[in-house]
Structures are given as C-alpha cells and as structure tokens.
CSV table of C-alpha atoms and ligand atoms in Angstrom, one decimal:
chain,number,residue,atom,x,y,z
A,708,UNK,CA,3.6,-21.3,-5.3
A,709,UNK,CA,0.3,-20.4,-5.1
A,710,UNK,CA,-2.7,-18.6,-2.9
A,711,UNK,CA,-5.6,-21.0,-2.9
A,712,UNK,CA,-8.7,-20.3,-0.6
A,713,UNK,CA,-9.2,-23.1,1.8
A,714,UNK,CA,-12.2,-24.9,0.3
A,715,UNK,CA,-10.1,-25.4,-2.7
A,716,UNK,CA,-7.5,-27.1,-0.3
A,717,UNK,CA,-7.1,-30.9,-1.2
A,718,UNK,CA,-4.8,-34.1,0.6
A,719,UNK,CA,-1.4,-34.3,-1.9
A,720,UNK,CA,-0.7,-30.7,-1.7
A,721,UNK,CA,2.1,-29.3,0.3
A,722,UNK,CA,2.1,-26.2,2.1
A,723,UNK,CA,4.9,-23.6,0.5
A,724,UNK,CA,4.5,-21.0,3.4
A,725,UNK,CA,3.6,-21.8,7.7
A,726,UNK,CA,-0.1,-21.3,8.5
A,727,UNK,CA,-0.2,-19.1,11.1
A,728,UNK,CA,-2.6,-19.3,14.4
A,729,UNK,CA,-4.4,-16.2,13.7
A,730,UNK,CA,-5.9,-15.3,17.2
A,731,UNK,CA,-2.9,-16.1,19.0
A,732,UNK,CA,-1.5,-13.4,20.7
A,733,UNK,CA,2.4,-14.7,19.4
A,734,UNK,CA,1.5,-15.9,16.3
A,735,UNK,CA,2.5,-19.5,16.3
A,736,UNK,CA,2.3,-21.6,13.7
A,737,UNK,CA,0.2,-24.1,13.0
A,738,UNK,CA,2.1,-26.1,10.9
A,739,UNK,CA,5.4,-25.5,8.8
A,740,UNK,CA,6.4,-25.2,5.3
A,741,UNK,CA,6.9,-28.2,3.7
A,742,UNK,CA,3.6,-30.2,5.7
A,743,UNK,CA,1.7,-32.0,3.2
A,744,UNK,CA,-1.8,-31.5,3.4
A,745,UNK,CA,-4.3,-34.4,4.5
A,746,UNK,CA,-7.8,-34.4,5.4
A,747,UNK,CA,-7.6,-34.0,9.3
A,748,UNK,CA,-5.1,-31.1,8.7
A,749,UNK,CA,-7.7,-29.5,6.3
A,750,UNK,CA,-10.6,-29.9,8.3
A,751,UNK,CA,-8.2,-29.0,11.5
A,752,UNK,CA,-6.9,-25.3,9.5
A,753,UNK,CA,-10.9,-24.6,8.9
A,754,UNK,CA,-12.1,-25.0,12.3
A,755,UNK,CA,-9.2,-22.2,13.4
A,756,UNK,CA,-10.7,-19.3,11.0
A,757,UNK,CA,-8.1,-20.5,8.2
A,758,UNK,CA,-9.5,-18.8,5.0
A,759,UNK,CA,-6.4,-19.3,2.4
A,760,UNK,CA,-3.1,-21.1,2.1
A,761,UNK,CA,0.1,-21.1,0.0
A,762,UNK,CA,0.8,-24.4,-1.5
A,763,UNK,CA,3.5,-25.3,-3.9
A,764,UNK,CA,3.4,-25.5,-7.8
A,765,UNK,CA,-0.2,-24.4,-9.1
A,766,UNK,CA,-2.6,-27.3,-8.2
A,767,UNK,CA,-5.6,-25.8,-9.4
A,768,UNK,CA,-7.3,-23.6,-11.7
A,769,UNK,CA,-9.3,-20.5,-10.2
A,770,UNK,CA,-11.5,-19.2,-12.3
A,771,UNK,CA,-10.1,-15.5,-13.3
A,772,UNK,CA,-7.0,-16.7,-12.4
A,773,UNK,CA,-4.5,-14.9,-15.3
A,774,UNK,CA,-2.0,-17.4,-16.4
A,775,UNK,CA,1.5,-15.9,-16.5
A,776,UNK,CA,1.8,-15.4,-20.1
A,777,UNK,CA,-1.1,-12.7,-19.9
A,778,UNK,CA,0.3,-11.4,-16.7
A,779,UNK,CA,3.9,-10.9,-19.1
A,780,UNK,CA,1.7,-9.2,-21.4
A,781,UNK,CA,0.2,-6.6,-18.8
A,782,UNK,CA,3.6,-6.0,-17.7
A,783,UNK,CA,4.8,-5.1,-20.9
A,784,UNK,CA,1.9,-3.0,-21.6
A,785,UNK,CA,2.7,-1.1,-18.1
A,786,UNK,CA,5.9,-0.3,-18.8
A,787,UNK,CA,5.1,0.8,-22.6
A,788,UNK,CA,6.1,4.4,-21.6
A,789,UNK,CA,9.4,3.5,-20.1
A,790,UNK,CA,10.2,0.8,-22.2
A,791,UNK,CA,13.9,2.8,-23.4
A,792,UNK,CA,15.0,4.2,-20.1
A,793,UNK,CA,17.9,1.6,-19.1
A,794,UNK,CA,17.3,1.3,-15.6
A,795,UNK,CA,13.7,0.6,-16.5
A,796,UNK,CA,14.7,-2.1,-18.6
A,797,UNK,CA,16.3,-3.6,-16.1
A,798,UNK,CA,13.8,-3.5,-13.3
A,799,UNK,CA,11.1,-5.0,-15.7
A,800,UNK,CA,13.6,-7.9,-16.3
A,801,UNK,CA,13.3,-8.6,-12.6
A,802,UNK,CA,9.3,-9.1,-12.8
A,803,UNK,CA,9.7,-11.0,-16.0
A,804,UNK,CA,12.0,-13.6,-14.7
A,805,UNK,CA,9.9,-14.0,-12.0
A,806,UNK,CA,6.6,-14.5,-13.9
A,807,UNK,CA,8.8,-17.4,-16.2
A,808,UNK,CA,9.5,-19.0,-13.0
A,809,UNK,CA,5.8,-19.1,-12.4
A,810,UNK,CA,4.8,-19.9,-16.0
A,811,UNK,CA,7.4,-23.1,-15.8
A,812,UNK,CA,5.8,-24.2,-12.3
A,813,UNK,CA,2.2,-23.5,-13.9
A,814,UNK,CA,3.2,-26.0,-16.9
A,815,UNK,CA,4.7,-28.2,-15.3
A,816,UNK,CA,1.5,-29.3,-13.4
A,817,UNK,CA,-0.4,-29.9,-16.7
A,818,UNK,CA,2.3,-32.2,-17.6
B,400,UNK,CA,-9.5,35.6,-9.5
B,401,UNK,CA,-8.5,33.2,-7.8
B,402,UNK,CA,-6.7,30.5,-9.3
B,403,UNK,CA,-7.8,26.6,-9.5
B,404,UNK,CA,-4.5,25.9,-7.3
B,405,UNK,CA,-4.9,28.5,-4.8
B,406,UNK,CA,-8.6,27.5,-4.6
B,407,UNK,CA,-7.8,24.0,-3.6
B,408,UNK,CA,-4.9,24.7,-1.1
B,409,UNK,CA,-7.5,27.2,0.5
B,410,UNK,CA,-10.2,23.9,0.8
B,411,UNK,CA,-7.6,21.8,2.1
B,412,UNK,CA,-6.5,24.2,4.9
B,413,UNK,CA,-9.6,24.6,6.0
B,414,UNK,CA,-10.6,21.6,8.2
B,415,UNK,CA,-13.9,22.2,8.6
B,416,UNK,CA,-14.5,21.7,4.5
B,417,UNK,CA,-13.1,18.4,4.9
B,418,UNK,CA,-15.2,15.7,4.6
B,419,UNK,CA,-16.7,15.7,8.7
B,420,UNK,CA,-13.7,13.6,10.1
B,421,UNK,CA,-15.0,11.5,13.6
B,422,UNK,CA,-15.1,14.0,16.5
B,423,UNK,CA,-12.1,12.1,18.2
B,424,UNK,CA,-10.0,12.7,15.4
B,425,UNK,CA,-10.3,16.1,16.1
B,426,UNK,CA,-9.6,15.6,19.6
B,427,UNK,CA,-6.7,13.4,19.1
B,428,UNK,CA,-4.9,16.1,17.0
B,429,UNK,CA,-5.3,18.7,19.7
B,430,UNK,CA,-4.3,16.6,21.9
B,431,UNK,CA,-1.1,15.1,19.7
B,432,UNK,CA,-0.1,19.1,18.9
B,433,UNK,CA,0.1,19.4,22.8
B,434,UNK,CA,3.4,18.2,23.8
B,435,UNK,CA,1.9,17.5,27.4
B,436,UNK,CA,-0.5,14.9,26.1
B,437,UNK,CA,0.9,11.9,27.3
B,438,UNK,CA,0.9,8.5,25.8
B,439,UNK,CA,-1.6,7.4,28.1
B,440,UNK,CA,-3.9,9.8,27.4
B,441,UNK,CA,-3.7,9.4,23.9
B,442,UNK,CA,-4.6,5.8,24.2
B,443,UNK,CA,-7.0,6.2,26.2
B,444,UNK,CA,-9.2,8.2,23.7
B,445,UNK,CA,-8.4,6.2,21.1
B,446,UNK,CA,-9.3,3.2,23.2
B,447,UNK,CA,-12.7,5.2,24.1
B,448,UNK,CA,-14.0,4.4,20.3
B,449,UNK,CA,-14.1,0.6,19.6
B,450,UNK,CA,-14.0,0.6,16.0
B,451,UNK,CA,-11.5,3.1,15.2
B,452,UNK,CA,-9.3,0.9,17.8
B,453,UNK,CA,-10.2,-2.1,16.0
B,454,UNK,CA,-8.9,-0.8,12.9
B,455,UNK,CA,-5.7,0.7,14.4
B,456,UNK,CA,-5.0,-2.8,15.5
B,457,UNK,CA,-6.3,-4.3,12.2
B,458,UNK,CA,-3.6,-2.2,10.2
B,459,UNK,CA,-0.5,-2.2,12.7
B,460,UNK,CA,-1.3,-6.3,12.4
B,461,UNK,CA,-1.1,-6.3,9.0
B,462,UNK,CA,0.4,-7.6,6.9
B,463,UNK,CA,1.9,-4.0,6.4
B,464,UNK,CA,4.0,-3.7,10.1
B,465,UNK,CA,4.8,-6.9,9.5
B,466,UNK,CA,5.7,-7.7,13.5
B,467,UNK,CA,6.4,-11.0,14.8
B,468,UNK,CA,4.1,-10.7,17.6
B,469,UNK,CA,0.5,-9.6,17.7
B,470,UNK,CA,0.1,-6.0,19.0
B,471,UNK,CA,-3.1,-6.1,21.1
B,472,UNK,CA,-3.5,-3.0,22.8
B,473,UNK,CA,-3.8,0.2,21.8
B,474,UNK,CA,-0.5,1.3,24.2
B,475,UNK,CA,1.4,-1.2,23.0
B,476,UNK,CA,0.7,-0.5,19.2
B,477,UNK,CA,1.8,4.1,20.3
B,478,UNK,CA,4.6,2.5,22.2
B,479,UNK,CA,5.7,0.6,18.7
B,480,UNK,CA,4.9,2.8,16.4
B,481,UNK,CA,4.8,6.1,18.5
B,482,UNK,CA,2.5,8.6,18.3
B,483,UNK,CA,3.1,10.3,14.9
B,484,UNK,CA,2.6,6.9,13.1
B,485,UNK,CA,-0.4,5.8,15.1
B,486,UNK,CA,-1.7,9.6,14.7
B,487,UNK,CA,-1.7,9.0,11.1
B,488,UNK,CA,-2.8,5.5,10.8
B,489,UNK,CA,-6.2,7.0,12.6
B,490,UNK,CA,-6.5,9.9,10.2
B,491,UNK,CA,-6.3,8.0,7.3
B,492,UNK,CA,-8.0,5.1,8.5
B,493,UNK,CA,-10.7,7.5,8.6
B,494,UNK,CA,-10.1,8.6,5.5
B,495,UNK,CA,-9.7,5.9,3.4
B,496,UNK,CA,-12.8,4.9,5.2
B,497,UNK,CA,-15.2,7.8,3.5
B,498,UNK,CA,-13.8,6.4,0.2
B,499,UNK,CA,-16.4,4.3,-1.9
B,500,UNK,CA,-16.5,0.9,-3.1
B,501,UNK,CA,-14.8,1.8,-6.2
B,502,UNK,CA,-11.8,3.1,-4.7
B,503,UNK,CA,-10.3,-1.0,-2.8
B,504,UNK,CA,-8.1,-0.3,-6.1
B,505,UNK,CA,-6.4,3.0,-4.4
B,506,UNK,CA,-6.4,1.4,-1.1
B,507,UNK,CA,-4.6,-2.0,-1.9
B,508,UNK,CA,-2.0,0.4,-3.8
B,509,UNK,CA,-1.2,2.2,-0.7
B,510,UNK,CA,-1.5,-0.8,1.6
B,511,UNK,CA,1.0,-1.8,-1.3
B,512,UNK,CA,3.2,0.7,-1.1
B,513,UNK,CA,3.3,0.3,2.5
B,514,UNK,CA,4.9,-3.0,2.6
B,515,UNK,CA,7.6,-2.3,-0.6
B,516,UNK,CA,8.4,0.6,2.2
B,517,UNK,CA,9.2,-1.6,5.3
B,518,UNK,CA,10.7,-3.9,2.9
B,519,UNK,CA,13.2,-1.8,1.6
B,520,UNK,CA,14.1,0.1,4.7
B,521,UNK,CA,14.6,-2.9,6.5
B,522,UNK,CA,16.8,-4.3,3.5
B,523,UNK,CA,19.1,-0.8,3.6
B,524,UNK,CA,18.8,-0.8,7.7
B,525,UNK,CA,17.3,2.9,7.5
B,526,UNK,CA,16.4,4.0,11.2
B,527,UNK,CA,12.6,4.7,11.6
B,528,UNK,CA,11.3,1.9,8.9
B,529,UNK,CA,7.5,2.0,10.3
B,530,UNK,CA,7.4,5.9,9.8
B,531,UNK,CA,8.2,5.4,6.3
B,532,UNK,CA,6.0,2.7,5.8
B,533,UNK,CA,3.5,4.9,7.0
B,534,UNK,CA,4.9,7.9,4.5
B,535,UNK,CA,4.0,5.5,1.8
B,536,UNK,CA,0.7,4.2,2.9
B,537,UNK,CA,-0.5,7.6,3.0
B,538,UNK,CA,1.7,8.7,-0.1
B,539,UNK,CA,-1.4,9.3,-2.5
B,540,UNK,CA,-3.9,10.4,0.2
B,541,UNK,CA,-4.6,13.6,-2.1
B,542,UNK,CA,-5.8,11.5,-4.7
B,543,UNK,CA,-8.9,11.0,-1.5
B,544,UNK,CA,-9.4,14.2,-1.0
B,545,UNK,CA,-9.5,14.8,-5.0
B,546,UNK,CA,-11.9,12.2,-5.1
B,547,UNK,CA,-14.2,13.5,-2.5
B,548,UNK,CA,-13.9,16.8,-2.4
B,549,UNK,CA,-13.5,17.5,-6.3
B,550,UNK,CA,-16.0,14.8,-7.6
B,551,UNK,CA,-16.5,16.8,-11.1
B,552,UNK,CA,-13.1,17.1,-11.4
B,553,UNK,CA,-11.8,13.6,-10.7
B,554,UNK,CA,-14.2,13.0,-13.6
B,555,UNK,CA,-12.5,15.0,-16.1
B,556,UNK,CA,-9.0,13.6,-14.7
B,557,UNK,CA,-10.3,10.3,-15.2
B,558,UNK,CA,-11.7,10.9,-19.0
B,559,UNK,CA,-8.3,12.5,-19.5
B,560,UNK,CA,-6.2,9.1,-18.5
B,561,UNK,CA,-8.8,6.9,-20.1
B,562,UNK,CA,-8.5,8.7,-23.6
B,563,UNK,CA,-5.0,8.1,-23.6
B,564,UNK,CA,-1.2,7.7,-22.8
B,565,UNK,CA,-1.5,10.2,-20.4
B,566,UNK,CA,-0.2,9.4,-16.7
B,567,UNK,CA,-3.5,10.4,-13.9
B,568,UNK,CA,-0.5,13.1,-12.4
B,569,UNK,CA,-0.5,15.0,-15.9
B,570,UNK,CA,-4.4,14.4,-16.3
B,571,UNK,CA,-4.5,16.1,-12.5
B,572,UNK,CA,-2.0,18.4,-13.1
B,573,UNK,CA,-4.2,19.7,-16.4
B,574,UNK,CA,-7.7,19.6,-14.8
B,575,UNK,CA,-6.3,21.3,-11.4
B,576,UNK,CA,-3.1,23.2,-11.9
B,577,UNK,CA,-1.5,20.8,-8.8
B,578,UNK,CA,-1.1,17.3,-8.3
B,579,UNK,CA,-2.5,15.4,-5.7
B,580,UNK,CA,1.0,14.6,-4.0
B,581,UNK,CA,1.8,18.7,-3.4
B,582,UNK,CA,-2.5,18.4,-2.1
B,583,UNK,CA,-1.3,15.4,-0.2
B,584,UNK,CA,1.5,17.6,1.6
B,585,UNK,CA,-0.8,20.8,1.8
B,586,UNK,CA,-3.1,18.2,3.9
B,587,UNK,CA,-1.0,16.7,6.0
B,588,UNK,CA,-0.3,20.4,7.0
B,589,UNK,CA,-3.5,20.8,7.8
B,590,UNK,CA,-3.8,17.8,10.0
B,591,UNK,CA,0.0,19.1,11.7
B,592,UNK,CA,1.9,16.2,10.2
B,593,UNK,CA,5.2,15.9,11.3
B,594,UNK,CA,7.2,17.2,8.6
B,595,UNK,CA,9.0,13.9,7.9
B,596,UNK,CA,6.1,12.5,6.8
B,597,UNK,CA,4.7,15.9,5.1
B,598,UNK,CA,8.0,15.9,2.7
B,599,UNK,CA,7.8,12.1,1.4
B,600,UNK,CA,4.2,12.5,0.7
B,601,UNK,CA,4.5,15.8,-0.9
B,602,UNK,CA,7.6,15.2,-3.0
B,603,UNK,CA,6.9,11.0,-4.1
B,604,UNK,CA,6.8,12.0,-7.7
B,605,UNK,CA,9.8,14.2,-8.0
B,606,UNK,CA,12.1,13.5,-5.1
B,607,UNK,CA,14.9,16.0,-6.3
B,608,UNK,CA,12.7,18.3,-4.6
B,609,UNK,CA,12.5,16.8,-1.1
B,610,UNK,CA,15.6,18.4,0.9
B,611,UNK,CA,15.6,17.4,4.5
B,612,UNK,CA,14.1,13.9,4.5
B,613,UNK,CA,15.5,13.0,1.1
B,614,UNK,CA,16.5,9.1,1.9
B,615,UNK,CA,12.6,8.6,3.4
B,616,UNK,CA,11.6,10.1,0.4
B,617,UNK,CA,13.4,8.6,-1.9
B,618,UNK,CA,12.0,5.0,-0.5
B,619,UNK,CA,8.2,6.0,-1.1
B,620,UNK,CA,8.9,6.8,-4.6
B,621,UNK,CA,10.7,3.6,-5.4
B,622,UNK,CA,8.1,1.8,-3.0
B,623,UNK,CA,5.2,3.6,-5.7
B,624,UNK,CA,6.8,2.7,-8.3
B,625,UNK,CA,7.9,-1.1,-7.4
B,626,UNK,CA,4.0,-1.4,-6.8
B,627,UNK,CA,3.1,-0.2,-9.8
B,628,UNK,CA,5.1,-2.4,-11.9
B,629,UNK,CA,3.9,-5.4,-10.0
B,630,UNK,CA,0.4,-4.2,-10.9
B,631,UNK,CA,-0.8,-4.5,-7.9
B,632,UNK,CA,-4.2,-2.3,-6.9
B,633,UNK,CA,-5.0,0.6,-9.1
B,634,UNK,CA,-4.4,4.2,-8.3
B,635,UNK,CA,-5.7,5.9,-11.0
B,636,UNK,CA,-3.6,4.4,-14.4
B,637,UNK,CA,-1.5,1.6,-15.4
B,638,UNK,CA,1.8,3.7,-16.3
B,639,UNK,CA,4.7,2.7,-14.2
B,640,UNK,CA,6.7,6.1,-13.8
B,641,UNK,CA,10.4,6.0,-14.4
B,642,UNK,CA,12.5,5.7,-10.9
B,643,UNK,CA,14.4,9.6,-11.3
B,644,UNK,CA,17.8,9.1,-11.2
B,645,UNK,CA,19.1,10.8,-7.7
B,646,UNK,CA,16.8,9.0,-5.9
B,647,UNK,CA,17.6,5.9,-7.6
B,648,UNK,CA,21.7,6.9,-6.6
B,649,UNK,CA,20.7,7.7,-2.9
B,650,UNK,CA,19.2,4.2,-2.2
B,651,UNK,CA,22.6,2.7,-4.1
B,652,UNK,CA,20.6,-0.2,-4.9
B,653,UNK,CA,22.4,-3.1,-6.8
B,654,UNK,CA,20.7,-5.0,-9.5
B,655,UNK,CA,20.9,-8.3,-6.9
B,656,UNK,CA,19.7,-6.8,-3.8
B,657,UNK,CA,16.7,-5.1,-5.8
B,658,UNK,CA,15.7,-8.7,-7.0
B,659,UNK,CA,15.5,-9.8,-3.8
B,660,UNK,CA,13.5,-6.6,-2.5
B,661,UNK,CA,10.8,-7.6,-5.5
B,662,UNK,CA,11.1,-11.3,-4.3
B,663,UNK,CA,10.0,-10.7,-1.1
B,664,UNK,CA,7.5,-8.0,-2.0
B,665,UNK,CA,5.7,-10.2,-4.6
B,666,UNK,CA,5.3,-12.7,-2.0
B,667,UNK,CA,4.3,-10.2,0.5
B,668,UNK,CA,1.8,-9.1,-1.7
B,669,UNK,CA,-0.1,-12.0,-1.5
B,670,UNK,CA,-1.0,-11.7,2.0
B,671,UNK,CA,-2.0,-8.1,1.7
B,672,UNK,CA,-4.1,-8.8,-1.0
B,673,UNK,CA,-5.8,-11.7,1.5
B,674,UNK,CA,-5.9,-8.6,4.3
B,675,UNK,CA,-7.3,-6.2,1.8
B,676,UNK,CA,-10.3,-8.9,1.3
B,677,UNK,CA,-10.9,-9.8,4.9
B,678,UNK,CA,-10.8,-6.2,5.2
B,679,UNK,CA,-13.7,-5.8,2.6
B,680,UNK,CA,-15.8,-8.5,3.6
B,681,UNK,CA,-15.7,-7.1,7.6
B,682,UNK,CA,-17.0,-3.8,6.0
B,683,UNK,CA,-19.8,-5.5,3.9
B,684,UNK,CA,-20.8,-7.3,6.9
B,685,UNK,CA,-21.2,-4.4,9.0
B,686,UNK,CA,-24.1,-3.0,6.3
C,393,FE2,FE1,1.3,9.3,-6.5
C,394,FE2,FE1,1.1,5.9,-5.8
C-alpha cells in the first residue's frame, strides 16, 4: 500500500483504501477499495479537491521516499535504549514485521 | 531564592504571562467554569469567531475523532464531544497555533498520539474514548509553553539531547528541575482543566503516579510511546521510552490485539500525516 499524491496517480493502479467525498456532509465514498484507476476516474477524483490516494503495492518512486530497509534501520536506532527490556523487544517485533511486509510489496514491483 | 521549579509553576499560574491567548479564549473559560453557561451559549461565542470555529471543526473532522459523519456545526461538534473536550481543542488549537514553523514535528506527534488514543480505547471499549484522545493530543503541551515561554532554556535542553543518549525529559528535567508533563498538568490548572484530563497529561511519563484516572492515563502513555516507535513527528528526540510495567498490566494487552492496534494506527497515520499537510499549506496560504 501506499500514499501517492494525485498527480502521481496513473490508469493500472488500484485503489487499496475508498476515496472519500470530502465536502459531503456524510462522507460518501467516491469509489471503493479495489477500483482500478483509469483516466476518467483520475481526472474525475481531481476535479472533487482529491489531493492523495492509497493504491496497492508501491507503483512509484517519490523522491525522499525511505525504502523500508532504512526505515528498519531507524527503528532499530530508536529503540537502541530499550533494546533488552523484553516487552520492548516484543513491541519492536510488531513494527518490524510490518516494515518486511512492505519491503516484500516494495520488491516485488521491481520484479 | 527561589528555585528554577517554583519559578516556572509561578509563570504558568499566572495567565496573564502566558503567551496573550485570543480574548474569547478567555471568555470561553469564564464562561465553561460557570456551570450556568449553557451549551448554547458556549457555541454561540465560539461560533462568533470564524477561524477559531474553522479550526474546531478542522480537528473534530480529522482524521483524529475519526467519526463517520461530518460534524458541521459548532453545537453539534459540543454535543459530541461535550464541552470539556471542545474547551480544550480551542485552547490548544490556540496554542499550538503561537508555535513556529519548526515545531509541525511536535504537532503531528500529538495529532499522533491522538489517534493511537481513540484507537486503543475503542479496541478495549473504555467509556469516554474522545476525552482521552484529547488527553493525549494535548499530552506534551508543556513542551509549548517551554518552547515559548523559556526560549533560552529549550536551547540548552535541546544542546543537551543533541550531544547525546540523553532522552529531551532528562535534558528538561536537568536544565529546569521539572518536566514539561508535571508543567503540562500545572497548565491545564491554570486553564481549569477538568482533572481527568489534568492527571493523564501530568502523569504520561510515569503513570504509577496517576491515582484516580489511572486506565485514561495509562492509554496516553502507551498512545506516546506507540508513536514514537512508529517515528512518526518529532517531539523533541528519537528515544522510544520503555512502556512501565503497571500500566502495561492495566491495559492487559495481548501480544495479538496490540498488533492489530499498531496495524490500524500505522494505516491511520497516513491520513494524519495528509491532514497535518493540508493543515500546513491552509496556514501558508493565509500569509
Ligand atoms: Fe511527553
Ligand atoms: Fe509525547
């Protein structure tokens, strides 16, 4: 999954969370999880005030963007004072398994 | 002499040396200390200043309250959050609004903390989820006041955490001879905080101190911590702080659920982060 901002949007992707209307007053969605993105729906999500999206996998680069494997290493560096307490351990466990999951959906788009 | 400590709690008492709040924050605390204001009333003054309504409607559509529907009135937002919450959503709205540029980090860690707070509550089904989540958005508010108020000061504290391994609530606690959670609680006594939001703030780092509101408490400090570790904003150093033990065994947390708590905050987090942005480019656009 990941946050792209709406210029960066392209037909292929799909979207990995509902866009949202966001001046309606019940919040109805535009369009679900799942919807694949063309150019109509692009152009469409722009003219509502649409600024970002999440889309599945990680379709592009952003510039800045850390990979995962530099956001594993900032984690271990935050936790470097903690790093014996049990209960630490396992909470930092929780993040890293997380950013593998990311890394593998990351890699698996350069493939 | 006066001490450093007694110096500070004697600057935060005093309103008038806080930084010059809006007049109708000072109105809407006489009027939210008087049980006779009525909800009504209250709305109506805060409806009476555009921007500060805007932003109490900005924040209580946030990302942060998370509700299904879109709050667009000023009543509806007291009637859903009630006064206290709404109360302290316009004091610190105002507050975090005298911060500079170089404080988004602080901010996005409250806003932050705010979500991990609703997430969590709503997870254990605690009663009163958005108070909480308001507990933890304002639960490092003293850092503000440090950095405002004590400008030479936040200086050395910053030096101090810069030059090493040392957490910014040690650095504080050198420089000042208090941290700025017990300023945070000596504040919100100043600005007649109900006390269940006085104690969470107050006692966030060391919640074997906090008595009477001990389960609300014990959510800000995990809610701190959880944002921390994700790395999320920056409030002042990059140590995450070990979760203490009782509080830890008063949320009874197992391993499984707390996965999914950090699921759904991480995913949360993304959409603050988009808020905190739209957030920032409305304020450059209004220079
Ligand atoms: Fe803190
Ligand atoms: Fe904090």
């Amino acid at each position: 999954m990941q946050n792209i901002p709406l210029i960066l949007a392209a037909p292929g992707m799909t979207l990995a969370k509902a866009v949202m209307r966001p001046d309606s007053e019940s919040r109805m969605p535009i369009c679900g999880a799942g919807t694949a993105l063309t150019e109509l729906l692009i152009e469409r999500l722009d003219q509502m005030g649409i600024a970002s999206v999440l889309v599945e996998g990680h379709p592009v680069l952003i510039e800045g963007e850390k990979t995962p494997e530099a956001e594993i290493k900032a984690l271990d560096h935050r936790f470097r004072q903690v790093c014996e307490d049990p209960l630490m351990i396992r909470l930092k466990e929780i993040y890293k398994d997380r950013l593998i999951r990311l890394s593998e959906e990351w890699h698996a788009n350069e493939a | 002499m006066q001490t450093k400590r007694e110096e500070i709690n004697r600057m935060v008492q005093d309103v008038k040396s806080l930084p010059a709040l809006p007049g109708i924050v000072v109105k809407l605390r006489a009027l939210a200390e008087s049980d006779a204001a009525s909800l009504q009333i209250i709305a109506r003054l805060i409806s009476s200043d555009q921007i500060l309504s805007a932003k109490v409607l900005k924040l209580v559509n946030s990302p942060f309250y998370g509700f299904p529907g879109r709050v667009s009135t000023v009543s509806n937002a007291l009637i859903l959050l009630g006064v206290n919450v709404v109360k302290a959503l316009v004091l610190s709205s105002s507050i975090f609004d005298l911060m500079e540029e170089n404080v988004v980090g602080l901010w996005e860690h409250s806003l932050g903390a705010g979500v991990a707070a609703n997430i969590i509550t709503k997870r254990l089904a605690l009663p009163d989820g958005e108070e909480i989540s308001t507990a933890a958005l304002l639960h490092d508010i003293g850092k503000v006041i440090i950095k405002i108020k004590l400008k030479e000061e936040a200086e050395r504290i910053r030096l101090k955490v810069d030059g090493g391994e040392v957490s910014i609530r040690e650095a504080e606690k050198e420089v000042l001879d208090v941290d700025h959670a017990e300023i945070g609680g000596w504040l919100g006594k100043t600005w007649c905080l109900p006390e269940k939001l006085i104690e969470p703030i107050a006692c966030h780092h060391d919640p074997v101190r906090s008595v009477t509101y001990a389960d609300r408490t014990a959510v800000v400090h995990l809610s701190d911590i959880l944002i921390k570790a994700s790395g999320f904003g920056y409030s002042g150093d990059d140590l995450v702080p070990r979760i203490q033990e009782a509080a830890w065994k008063k949320l009874n947390l197992s391993d499984h659920v707390l996965r999914e708590i950090v699921d759904e905050i991480e995913d949360k987090l993304i959409e603050v982060k988009n808020f905190s942005l739209e957030i920032q480019s409305s304020h450059e656009g209004k220079v």
